[in-house]
Amino acid sequence: MIDGKFVNPYRTRIPRKCDLECYESRVLPLLEKKKVVLLTKYDYRLSNNLDMDLQKLRCRANYHALRYTDPIREMGKRLVDRMRMKSDRYIALHLRYESDMLAFSGCYFGGGDRERRELEQIRTRWETLPKRDPDTERRVGRCPLTPEEVGLLLRALGYGEDVHIYVASGEVYGGEDALFPLKELFPNFHSKHSLATKEELAPFASYSSHMAALDFIVSNESNVFVANNNGNMAKMLTGTRRYYGYRPTIRPNSKKLYRLFLDRGNLTWEEFASQVRTHQIGFTGRPNESTPGNCQFLEDPTACICEDSNNQVQSHNQSEPNNHNAQERHSHGSELEIIAQEQLTNKEHNVFSTQCNRNQNGTQAELPVRNSFNAGHGEGEECHPANS
């Protein structure tokens, strides 16, 4: 609404890495003339090479000014509240195991000739997509893990079957058959479809971006976020969670885990879990894992975070009122160290039981069942760029 009238946004696309002069010459005249401009395909459309004042403004816009519409925020909060009613702490998993993602990856996931035909047909949507060798893609770590592999990863890291998991996903390729192994490992399995009625989701169901926004909100509020891909949503969640307190984000070290999953049938559970924890060092969302780069306003917002005189990152987390501060958490060691200590304690008190899980080659692997979940994150002071 402008001056009492509805104004339809003027849609336009701008070049990648558009700098200040680019915006002044291309966007500003349109904005002055059309009043409302919708910039489509916006990821990576702003240069990282900005003056300090514009960088401060960018931080404010990205992490404070930009918001979802009220209906999306309200529904997202409702979903978070329902998750918290089931468990004070939960993991959010961005599974990203939809057919388009699998087809785009060029990987093979064990579904035989039918899978190859179906994914190859979907790949024809992208005329310029190069042909990829599935074995090579998996060997170099470019393939998402299967739902079962994600479940085994989390169990190896110490998360027990009592943990509640929210799965952020569209329609999973393979349906319930693909999800069955993950649900066996984590029976407390939730999604927006299980937490809300069809009537509640109806206003958002026609737009995949609206449904993804609901997943974003629930995932951002989780105690631990697991990103099973390196797409834009996973990067944005990682960056937001770093800005608001370095809440842990686990990224599978797919390159190292590839060989381990192949050999799982030849390993005891203890051997498998130990190697998983070793491979995942540096992939659990610790502050010192942050590496500035081209995606700094997606997964690494270092330029938006101040440091105090002791070079300790100051941050703020509004969703977890009972957390320790960031410096205390840093002194307690990594998430993996905490989990390893918990496992040792649990072994000493004989609280392990076992269940059987069938791996991909049909053999049985024993899995420890833990009965506790300690995966919190830090809280400190809110800190923004100086003089902003």
XYZ file of C-alpha atoms in Angstrom, residues 12 35 46 53 87 110 165 184 200 222 285 294 300 306 310 313 316 343-344 358 370:
21
model
C 13.731 -7.182 -12.259
C 8.109 2.797 -5.908
C 25.575 -7.919 -3.912
C 29.332 2.029 6.445
C 11.082 -31.892 24.059
C 21.375 -47.537 -4.425
C 14.352 -34.713 15.409
C 14.074 -46.701 13.349
C -3.097 -24.854 9.076
C 16.840 -25.883 17.163
C 29.824 -25.813 14.079
C 32.911 -15.737 -0.794
C 30.123 -16.971 7.635
C 32.478 -7.859 16.905
C 40.093 -10.823 24.740
C 33.323 -13.654 20.002
C 23.406 -13.313 21.539
C 29.565 -41.948 26.241
C 32.384 -43.009 28.577
C 20.540 -53.603 8.717
C 21.880 -43.581 24.619
